[in-house]
Coordinates of C-alpha atoms in Angstrom, one line a residue:
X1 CA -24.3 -79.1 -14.0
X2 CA -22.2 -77.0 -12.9
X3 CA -23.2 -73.2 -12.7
X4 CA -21.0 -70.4 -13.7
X5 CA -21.4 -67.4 -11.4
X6 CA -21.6 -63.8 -13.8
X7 CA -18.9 -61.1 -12.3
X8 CA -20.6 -58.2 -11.0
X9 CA -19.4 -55.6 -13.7
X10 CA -20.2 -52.0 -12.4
X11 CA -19.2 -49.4 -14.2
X12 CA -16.8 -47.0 -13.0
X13 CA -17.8 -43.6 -11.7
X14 CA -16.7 -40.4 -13.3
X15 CA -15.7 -37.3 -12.2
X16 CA -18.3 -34.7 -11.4
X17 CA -18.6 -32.4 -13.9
X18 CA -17.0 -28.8 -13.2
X19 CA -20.2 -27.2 -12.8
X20 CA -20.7 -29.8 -9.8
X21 CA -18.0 -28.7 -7.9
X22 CA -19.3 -27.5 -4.2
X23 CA -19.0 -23.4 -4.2
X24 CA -16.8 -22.8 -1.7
X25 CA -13.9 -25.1 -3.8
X26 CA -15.0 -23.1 -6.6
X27 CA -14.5 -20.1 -4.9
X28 CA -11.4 -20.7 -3.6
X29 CA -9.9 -21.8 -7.3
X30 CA -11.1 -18.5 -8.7
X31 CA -9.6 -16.2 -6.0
X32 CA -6.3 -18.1 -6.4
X33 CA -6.3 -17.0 -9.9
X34 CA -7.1 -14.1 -9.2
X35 CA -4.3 -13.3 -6.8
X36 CA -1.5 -15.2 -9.0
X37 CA -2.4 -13.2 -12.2
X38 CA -3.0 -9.8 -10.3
X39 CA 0.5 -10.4 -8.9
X40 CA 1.9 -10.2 -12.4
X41 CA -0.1 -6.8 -12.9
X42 CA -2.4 -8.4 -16.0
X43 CA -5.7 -7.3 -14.2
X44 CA -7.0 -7.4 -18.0
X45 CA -6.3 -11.3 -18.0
X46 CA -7.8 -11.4 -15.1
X47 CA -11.0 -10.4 -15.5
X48 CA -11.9 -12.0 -19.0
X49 CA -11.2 -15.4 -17.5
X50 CA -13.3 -14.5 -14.6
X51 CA -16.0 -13.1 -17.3
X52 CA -15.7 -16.8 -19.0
X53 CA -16.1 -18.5 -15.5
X54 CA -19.6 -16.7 -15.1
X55 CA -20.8 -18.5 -18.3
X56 CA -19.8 -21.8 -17.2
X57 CA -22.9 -22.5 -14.9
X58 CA -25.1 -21.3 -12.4
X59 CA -23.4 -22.4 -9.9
X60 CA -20.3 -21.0 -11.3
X61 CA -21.7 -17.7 -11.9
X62 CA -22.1 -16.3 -8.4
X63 CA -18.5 -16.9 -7.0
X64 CA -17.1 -15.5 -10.2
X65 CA -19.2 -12.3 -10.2
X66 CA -18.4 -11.8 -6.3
X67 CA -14.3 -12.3 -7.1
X68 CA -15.3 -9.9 -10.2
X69 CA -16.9 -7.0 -8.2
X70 CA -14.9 -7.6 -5.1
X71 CA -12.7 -4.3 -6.9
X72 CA -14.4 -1.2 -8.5
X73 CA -12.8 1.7 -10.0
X74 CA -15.4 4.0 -11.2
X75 CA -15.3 7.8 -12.0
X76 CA -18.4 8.4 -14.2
X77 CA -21.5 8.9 -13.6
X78 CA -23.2 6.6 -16.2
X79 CA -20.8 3.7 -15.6
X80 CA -22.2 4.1 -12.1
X81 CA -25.7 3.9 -12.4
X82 CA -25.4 1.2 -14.6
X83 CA -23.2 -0.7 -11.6
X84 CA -26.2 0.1 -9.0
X85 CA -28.2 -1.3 -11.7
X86 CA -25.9 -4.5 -11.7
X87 CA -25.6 -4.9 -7.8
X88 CA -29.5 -3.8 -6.6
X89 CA -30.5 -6.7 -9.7
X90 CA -28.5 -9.5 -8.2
X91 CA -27.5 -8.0 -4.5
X92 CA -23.5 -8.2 -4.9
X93 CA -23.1 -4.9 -3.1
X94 CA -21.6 -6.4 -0.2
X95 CA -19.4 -7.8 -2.2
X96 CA -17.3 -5.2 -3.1
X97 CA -14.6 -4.8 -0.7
X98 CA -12.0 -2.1 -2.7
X99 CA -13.5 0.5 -4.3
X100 CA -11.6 3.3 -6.1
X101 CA -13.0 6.5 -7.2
X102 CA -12.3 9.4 -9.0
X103 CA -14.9 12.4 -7.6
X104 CA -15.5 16.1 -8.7
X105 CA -17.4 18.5 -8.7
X106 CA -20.9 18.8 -10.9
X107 CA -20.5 21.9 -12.2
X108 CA -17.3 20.1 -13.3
X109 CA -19.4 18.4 -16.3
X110 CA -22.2 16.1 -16.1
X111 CA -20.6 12.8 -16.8
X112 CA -18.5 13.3 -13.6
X113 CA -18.8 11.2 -10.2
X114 CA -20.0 13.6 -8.0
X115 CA -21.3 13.7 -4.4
X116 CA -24.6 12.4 -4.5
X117 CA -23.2 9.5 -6.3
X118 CA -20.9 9.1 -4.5
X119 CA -22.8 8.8 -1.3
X120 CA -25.1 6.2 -3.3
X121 CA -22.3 4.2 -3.8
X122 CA -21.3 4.0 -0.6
X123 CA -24.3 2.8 1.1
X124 CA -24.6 0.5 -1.5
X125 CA -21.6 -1.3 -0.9
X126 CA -21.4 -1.3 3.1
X127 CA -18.7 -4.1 3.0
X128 CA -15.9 -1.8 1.6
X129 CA -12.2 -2.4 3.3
X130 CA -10.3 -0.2 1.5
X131 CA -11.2 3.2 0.0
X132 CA -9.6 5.3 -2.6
X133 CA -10.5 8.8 -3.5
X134 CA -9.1 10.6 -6.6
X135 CA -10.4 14.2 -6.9
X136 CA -10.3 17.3 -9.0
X137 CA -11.7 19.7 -6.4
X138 CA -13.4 17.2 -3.9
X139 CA -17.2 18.2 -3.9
X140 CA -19.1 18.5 0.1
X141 CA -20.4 15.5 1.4
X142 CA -22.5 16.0 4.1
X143 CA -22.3 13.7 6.9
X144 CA -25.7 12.3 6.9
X145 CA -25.2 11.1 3.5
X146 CA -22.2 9.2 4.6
X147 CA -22.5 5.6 5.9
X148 CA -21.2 3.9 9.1
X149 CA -18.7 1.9 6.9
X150 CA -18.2 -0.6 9.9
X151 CA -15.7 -2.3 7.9
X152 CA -13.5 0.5 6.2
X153 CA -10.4 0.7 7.4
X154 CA -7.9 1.8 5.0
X155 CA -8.4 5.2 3.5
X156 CA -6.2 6.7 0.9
X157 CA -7.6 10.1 -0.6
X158 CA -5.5 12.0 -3.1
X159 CA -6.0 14.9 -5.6
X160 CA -5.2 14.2 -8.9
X161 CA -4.2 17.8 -9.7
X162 CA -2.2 20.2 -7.8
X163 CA -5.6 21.7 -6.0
X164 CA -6.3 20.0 -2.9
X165 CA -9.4 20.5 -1.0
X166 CA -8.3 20.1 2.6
X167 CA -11.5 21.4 4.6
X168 CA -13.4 19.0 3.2
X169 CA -10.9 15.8 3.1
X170 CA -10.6 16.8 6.8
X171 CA -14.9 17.1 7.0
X172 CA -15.0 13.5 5.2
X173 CA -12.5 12.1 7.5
X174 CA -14.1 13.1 10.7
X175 CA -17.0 10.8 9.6
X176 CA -14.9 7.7 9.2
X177 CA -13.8 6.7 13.0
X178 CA -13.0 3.2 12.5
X179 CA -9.8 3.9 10.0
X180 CA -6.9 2.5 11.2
X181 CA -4.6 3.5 8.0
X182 CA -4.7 6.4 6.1
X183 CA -2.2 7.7 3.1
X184 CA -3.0 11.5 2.2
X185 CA -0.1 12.0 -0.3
X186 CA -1.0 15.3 -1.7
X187 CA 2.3 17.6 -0.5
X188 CA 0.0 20.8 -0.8
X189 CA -2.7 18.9 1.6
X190 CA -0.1 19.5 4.5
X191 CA 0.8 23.1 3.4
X192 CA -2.7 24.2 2.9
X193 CA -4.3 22.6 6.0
X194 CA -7.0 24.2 7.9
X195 CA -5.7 26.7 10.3
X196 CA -9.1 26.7 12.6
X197 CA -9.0 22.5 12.9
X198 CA -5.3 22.2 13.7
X199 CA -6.1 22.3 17.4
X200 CA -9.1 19.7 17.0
X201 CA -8.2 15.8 17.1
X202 CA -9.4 13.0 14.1
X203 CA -11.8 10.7 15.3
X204 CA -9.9 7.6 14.8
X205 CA -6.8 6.0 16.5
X206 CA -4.7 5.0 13.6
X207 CA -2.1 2.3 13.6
X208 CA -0.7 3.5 10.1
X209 CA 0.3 7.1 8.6
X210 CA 1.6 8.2 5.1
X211 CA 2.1 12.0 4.3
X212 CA 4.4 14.0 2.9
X213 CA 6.0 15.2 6.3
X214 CA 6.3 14.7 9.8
X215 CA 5.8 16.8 12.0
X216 CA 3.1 18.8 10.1
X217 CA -0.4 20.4 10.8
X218 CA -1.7 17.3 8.7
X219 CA 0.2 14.8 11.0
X220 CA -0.6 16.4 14.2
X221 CA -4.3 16.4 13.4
X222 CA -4.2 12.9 12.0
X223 CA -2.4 11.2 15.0
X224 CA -3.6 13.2 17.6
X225 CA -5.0 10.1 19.1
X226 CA -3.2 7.5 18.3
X227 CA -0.2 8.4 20.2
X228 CA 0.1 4.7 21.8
X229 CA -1.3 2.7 18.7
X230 CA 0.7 4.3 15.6
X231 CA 2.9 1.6 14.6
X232 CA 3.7 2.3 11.0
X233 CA 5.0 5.9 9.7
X234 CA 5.9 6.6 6.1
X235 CA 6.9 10.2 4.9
X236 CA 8.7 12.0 2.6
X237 CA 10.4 14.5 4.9
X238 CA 11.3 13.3 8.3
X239 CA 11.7 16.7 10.7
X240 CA 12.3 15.4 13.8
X241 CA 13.2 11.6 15.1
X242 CA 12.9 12.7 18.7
X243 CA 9.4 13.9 18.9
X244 CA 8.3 11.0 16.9
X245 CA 10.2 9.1 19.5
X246 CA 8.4 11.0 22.2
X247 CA 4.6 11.1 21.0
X248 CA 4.8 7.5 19.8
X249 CA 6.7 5.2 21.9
X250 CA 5.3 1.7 19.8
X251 CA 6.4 3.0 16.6
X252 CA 7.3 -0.4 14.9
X253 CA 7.8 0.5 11.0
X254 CA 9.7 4.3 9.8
X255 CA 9.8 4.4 6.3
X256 CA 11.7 7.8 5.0
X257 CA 11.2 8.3 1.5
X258 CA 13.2 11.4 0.9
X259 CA 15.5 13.5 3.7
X260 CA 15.9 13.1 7.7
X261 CA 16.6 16.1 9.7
X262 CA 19.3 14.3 12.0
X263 CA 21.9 15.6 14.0
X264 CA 25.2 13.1 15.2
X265 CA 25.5 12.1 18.4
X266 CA 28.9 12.7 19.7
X267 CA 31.7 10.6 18.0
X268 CA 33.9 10.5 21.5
X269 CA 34.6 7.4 22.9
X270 CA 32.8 9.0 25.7
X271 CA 29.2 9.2 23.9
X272 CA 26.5 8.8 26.9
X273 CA 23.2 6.7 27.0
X274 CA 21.7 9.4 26.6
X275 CA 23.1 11.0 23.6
X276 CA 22.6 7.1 21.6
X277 CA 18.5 7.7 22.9
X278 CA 18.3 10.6 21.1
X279 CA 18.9 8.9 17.2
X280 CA 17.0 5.2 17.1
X281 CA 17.6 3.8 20.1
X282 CA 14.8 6.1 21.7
X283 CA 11.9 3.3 19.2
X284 CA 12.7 0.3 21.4
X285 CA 10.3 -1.5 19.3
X286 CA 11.2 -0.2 16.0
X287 CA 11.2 -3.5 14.0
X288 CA 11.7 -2.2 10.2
X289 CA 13.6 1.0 9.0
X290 CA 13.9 2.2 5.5
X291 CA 15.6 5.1 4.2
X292 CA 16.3 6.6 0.9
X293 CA 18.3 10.1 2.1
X294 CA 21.7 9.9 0.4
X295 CA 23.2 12.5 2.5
X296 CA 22.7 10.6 6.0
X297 CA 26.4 9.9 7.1
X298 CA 27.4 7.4 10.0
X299 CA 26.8 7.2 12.5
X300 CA 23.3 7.3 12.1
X301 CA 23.0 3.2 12.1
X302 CA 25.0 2.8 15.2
X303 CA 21.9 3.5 17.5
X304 CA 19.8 0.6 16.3
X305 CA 17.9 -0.7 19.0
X306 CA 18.2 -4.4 19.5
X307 CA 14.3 -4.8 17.9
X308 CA 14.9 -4.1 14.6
X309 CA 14.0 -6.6 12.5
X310 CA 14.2 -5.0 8.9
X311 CA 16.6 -2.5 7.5
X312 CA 16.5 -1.3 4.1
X313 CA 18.4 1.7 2.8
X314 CA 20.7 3.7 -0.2
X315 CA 23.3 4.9 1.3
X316 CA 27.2 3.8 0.1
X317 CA 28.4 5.5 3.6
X318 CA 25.5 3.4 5.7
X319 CA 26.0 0.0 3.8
X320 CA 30.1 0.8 5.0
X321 CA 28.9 1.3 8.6
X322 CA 26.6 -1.8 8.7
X323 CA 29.2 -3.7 7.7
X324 CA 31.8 -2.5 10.5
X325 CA 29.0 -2.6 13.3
X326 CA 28.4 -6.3 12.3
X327 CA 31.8 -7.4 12.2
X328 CA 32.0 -5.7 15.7
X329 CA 29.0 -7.3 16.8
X330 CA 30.7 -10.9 15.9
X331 CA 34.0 -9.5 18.1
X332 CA 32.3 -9.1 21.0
X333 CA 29.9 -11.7 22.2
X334 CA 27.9 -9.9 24.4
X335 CA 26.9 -7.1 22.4
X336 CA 23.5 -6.4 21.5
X337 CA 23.7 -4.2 18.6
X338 CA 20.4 -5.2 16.1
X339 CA 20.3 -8.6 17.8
X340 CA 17.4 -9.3 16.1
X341 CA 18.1 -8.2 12.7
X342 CA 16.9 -10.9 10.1
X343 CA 17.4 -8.9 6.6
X344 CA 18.4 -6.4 5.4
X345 CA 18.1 -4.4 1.8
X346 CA 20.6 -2.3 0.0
X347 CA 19.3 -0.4 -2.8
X348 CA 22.8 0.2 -4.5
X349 CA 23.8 2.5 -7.3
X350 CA 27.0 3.2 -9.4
X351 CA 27.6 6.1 -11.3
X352 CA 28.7 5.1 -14.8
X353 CA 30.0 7.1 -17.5
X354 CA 32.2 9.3 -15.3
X355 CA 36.3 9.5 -15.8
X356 CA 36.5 7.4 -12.9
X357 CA 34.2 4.4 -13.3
X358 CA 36.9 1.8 -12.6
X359 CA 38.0 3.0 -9.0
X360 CA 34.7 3.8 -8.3
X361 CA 33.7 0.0 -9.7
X362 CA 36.2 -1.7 -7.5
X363 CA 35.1 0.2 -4.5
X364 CA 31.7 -0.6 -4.6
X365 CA 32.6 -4.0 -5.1
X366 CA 34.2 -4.0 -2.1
X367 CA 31.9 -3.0 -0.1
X368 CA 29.7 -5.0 -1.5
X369 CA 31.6 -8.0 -0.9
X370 CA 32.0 -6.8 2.5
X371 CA 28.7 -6.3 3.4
X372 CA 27.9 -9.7 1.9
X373 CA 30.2 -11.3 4.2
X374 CA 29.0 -9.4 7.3
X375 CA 25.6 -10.6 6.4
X376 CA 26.4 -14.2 5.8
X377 CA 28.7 -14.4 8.9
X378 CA 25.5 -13.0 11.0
X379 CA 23.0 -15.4 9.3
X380 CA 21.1 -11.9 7.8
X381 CA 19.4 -12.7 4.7
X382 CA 21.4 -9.4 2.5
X383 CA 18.8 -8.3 -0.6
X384 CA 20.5 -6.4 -3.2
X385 CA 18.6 -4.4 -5.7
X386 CA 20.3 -2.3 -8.3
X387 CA 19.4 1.5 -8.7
X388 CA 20.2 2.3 -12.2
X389 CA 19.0 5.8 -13.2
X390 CA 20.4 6.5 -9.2
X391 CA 17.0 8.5 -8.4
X392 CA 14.5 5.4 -8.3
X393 CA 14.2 2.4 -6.6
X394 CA 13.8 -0.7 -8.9
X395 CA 11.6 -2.4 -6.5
X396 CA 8.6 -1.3 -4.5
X397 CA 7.7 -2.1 -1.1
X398 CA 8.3 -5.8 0.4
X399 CA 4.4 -6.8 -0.1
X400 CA 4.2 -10.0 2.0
X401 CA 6.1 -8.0 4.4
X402 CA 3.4 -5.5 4.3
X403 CA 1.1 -8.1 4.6
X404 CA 2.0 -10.0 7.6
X405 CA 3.2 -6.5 9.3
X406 CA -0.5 -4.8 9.0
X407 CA -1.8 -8.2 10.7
X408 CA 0.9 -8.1 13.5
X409 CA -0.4 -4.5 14.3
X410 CA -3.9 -6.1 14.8
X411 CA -2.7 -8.3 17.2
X412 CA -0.5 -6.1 19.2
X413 CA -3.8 -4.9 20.5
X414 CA -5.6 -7.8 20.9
X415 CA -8.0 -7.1 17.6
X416 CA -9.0 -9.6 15.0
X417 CA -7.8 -7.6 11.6
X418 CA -11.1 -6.2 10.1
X419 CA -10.1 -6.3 7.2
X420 CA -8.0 -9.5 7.1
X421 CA -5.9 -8.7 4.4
X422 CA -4.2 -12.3 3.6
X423 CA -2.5 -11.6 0.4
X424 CA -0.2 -8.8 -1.1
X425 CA -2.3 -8.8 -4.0
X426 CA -5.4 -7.5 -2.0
X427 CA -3.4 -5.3 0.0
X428 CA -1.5 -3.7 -2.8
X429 CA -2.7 -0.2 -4.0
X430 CA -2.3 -0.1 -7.9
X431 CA -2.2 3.3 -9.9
X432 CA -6.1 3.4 -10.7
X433 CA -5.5 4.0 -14.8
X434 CA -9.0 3.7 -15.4
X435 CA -9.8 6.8 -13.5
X436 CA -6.8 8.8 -14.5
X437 CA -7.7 8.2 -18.2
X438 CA -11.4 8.9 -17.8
X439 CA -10.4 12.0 -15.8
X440 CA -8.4 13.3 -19.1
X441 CA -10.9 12.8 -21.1
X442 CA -13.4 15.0 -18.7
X443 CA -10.7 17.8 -19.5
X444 CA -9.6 17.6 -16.0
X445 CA -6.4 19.1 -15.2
X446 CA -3.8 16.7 -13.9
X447 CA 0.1 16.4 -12.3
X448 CA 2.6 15.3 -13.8
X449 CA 2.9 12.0 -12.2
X450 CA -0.5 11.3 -13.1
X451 CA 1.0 11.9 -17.0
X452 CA 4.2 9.7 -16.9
X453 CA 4.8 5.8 -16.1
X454 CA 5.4 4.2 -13.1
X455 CA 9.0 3.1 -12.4
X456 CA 8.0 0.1 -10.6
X457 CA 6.4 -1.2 -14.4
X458 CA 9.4 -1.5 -16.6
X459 CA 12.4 1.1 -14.4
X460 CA 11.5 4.0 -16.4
X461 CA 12.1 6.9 -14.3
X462 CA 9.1 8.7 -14.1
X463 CA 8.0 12.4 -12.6
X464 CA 6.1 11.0 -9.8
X465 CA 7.1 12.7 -6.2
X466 CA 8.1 9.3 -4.1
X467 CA 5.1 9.6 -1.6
X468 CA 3.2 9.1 -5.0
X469 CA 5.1 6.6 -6.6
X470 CA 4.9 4.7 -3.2
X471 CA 1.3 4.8 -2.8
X472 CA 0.4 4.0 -6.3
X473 CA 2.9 1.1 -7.1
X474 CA 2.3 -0.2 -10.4
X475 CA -1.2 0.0 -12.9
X476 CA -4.1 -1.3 -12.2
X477 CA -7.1 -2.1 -14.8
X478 CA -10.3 -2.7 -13.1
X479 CA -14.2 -3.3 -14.0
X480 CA -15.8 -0.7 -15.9
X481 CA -15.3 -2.0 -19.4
X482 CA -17.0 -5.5 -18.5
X483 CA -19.7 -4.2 -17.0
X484 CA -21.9 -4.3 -20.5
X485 CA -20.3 -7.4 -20.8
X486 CA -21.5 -8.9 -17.6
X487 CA -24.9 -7.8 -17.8
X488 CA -25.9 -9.5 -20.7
X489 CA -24.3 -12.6 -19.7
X490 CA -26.4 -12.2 -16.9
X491 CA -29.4 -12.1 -18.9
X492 CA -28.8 -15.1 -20.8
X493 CA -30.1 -18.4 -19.7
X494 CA -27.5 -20.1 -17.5
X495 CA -26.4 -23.9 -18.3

C-alpha cells in the first residue's frame, strides 16, 4: 500500500504589529514627520499626531513624548510648574533641546515667567542647544543660579518691547562661554549698551554674529575674542568692510540686511591691488554674500574674491554688473574673477503702476535674460525670486544652506558640531506666537513687529525691522496647550 506523504502546511508569518517595532525605527519615523510637517509651518498638525502616537503603546509612548518635548515655548508661570511636574514624573528633561521663553519681571504680575523659574527651568533641562529669550524688562539672574549648559550653543535673546535691558543681557551672557552663535536683534541693545563693559571681552569665541550694526559697542564686546573664528556676520547696517576685513580675516558668510557704508575704488584703468583689497577682495575666504542695499552701485561686485561661493542680492545696477563681469570672465580664460561661484540669487522687483511700466518692463527683461544667459553660460545655478511690494523679500534665508554652512564652521576648527544640527527644520528659529500672545494678554507692552504678520507666511508686508523679520522667519506653535493633554494620557493605562 502505497503511503501518501501530508505537505508540511505552515502558516505564514505576519507582520509585527506596530507597537512591535524596535524604538529606534520608531524613533526615527516620528522625527521624519516631524521635520516634513514642521517644514510646511503646521506645528499644530504636528503635535496632535505626535499626541496620538503616545497612545499607541508603551513602547510608542516614550519616542513620541521625547520628539514632543524636544521644543518648549513657555512664558507662564503655571504652564511651567505644571511642565516640571511632567519632566521630574517621567525624567524627559534632557530631552528638551530648544527651548523658548518669554521672561519678566515679578512685579510684572504673578502669572509671569520670572527669574527663579527661569533658572529652574534651566537646570532642569541641561540638554538645551538652542536658547531663546523674549523679555519685557529682563529680570537679574544671578550667576549661581545659572547652569553650565555644556551643550548650549545658540543664543538668541530679544526684547519684545522697545525697553531693552542691556546690563543684564550682557551679565547673562558672561555666564554662557560655550556659545558659538548669538543673534541680539534689539536695535536699542546696541545704542544703549553698557558704557563701563565696552572695554571688557565676552567669554565665548563665537563663530556666528547677528546685530543690528557693525561696528558697534555690542559687536565689539561680542567678538572681542573671536577675531580668528567669526565666520558668519549678519547685520542691518554695515559701517565699515575694512575693519571687518581687518579683525576677522576667516569671515566666510556677510549677510547685509539694510545699507553698506562703501566707498568705490578707483574706476581708472589703472586701479592698484591695493585699492580692489580694500572692497571684498580683502575676505579671501568669503564664501556667501548677500545684500539688500538698493543704493550700492558698481562696482562694488567687481572685487569678489575667487572664494565666493554664494551671492545673493537686490540691486537692478549689481544684477547688470554680474552679468558684464561673467561674460568677461568667459573672454578671458585665465581670469579668476568668483571662480568658484556656484549660485547665485536675484531678488528682483518692478515698479508697476507708474507712466512708464512698459520701458521699464522691457528693461528688466533684458537684464534678466541677460543675467540668465551669463549664469547658464558659467554653469551658475541663477535663483530668481520676485519682490513684489519692493520692500520685502518673498523668501527667507536658504535653510539647508544654513544647515550645512553652521556644520562646515565646526569643522574648519577641527570640532564635532555640538549641537549637530542636521535639518533646516531644527535649525530654523520660528516667531514664538505662543509667547507673544500670552505676553498680550499679561498687558505687556509690545513693538510693532511683534503686532503685524510675518512676510515670509503669506508676502504680506509687515512692520517688522529686517534684523527681526530675519531672526524670526515664519510662526511657530509649540507645547503648552498639550500639556493637560499629555498628562492624562500619561495617566492612563498604556496598551
Amino acid at each position: 500500500m502505497t503511503s501518501v506523504t501530508t505537505p508540511n502546511l505552515t502558516r505564514p508569518t505576519s507582520a509585527p504589529p506596530p507597537a512591535s517595532f524596535p524604538a529606534e525605527i520608531v524613533l526615527d519615523c516620528l522625527e521624519a514627520l516631524v521635520e516634513q510637517v514642521c517644514e510646511s509651518n503646521d506645528f499644530s498638525q504636528a503635535y496632535e499626531t505626535l499626541s496620538s502616537c503616545a497612545q499607541v503603546s508603551r513602547l510608542w509612548n516614550a519616542p513620541a513624548q521625547r520628539v514632543l518635548l524636544s521644543n518648549v515655548e513657555l512664558v507662564r508661570r503655571d504652564h511651567a510648574l505644571s511642565l516640571f511636574n511632567t519632566l521630574q514624573r517621567q525624567g524627559r528633561g534632557s530631552s528638551v533641546r530648544n527651548l523658548v521663553v518669554g521672561v519678566g519681571k515679578a512685579e510684572l504680575g504673578q502669572h509671569m515667567l520670572d527669574a527663579s523659574t527661569l533658572s529652574q527651568l534651566l537646570y532642569m533641562c541641561p540638554n538645551v542647544r538652542k536658547l531663546t529669550i523674549l523679555h519685557h524688562d529682563l529680570p537679574h539672574l544671578s550667576t549661581c543660579l545659572i547652569p553650565e549648559m555644556p551643550h548650549l550653543t545658540d543664543v538668541t535673546i530679544a526684547a519684545s518691547g522697545w525697553k531693552s535691558s542691556p546690563r543684564i543681557e550682557v551679565d547673562f551672557l558672561q555666564a554662557l562661554p560655550r556659545i558659538r552663535f548669538l543673534q541680539l536683534p534689539c536695535p536699542e541693545f546696541a545704542r544703549a549698551f553698557p558704557k563701563d563693559v565696552e572695554t571688557s571681552a565676552a567669554p565665548f569665541q563665537l563663530f556666528g554674529l547677528s546685530v543690528q550694526q557693525y561696528p558697534s559697542p555690542i559687536s565689539e564686546w561680542a567678538l572681542r575674542n573671536s577675531n580668528h573664528t567669526l565666520q558668519c556676520l549678519t547685520v542691518a547696517y554695515m559701517g565699515d568692510l575694512t575693519r571687518l576685513a581687518k579683525d576677522h580675516p576667516r569671515l566666510r558668510s556677510l549677510r547685509i540686511l539694510t545699507r553698506v557704508s562703501w566707498s568705490a575704488p578707483s574706476s581708472s584703468a589703472t586701479a592698484t591691488s591695493e585699492e580692489e583689497k580694500a572692497g571684498l577682495g580683502a575676505l579671501p575666504y568669503l564664501e556667501r554674500l548677500e545684500i539688500r542695499d538698493l543704493s550700492v552701485k558698481p562696482p562694488f561686485l567687481r572685487t569678489l574674491p575667487p572664494s565666493i561661493q554664494y551671492l545673493r542680492f537686490w540691486s537692478t545696477d549689481l544684477a547688470r554688473e554680474l552679468t558684464e563681469l561673467l561674460v568677461e570672465r568667459e573672454r578671458t580664460p585665465e581670469s579668476e574673477y568668483a571662480s568658484g561661484l556656484k549660485t547665485v540669487v536675484w531678488d528682483w522687483h518692478c515698479p508697476r503702476g507708474g507712466s512708464e511700466d512698459a520701458r521699464i518692463a522691457l528693461a528688466m527683461q533684458n537684464t534678466l535674460d541677460g543675467l540668465r544667459q551669463a549664469c547658464e553660460l558659467a554653469g551658475i545655478e541663477l535663483r530668481l525670486y520676485e519682490r513684489k511690494d519692493g520692500r520685502r523679500a518673498s523668501q527667507g534665508k536658504d535653510m539647508e544652506y544654513e544647515v550645512e554652512l553652521r556644520a562646515s564652521c565646526y569643522r574648519a576648527f577641527n570640532l564635532r558640531p555640538v549641537p549637530l544640527f542636521d535639518s533646516a527644520a531644527e535649525l530654523s528659529t520660528k516667531l514664538p506666537t505662543r509667547v507673544v500672545r500670552d505676553m498680550h494678554s499679561l498687558g505687556l507692552p509690545l513693538a510693532a513687529h511683534f503686532k503685524s504678520i510675518s512676510p515670509f507666511m503669506d508676502s504680506t508686508p509687515g512692520l517688522w525691522s529686517p534684523i527681526f523679520e530675519d531672526c524670526f522667519e515664519g510662526h511657530g506653535d509649540w507645547l503648552e496647550r498639550h500639556l493637560p493633554t499629555l498628562q492624562k494620557k500619561n495617566n492612563r493605562r498604556s496598551i
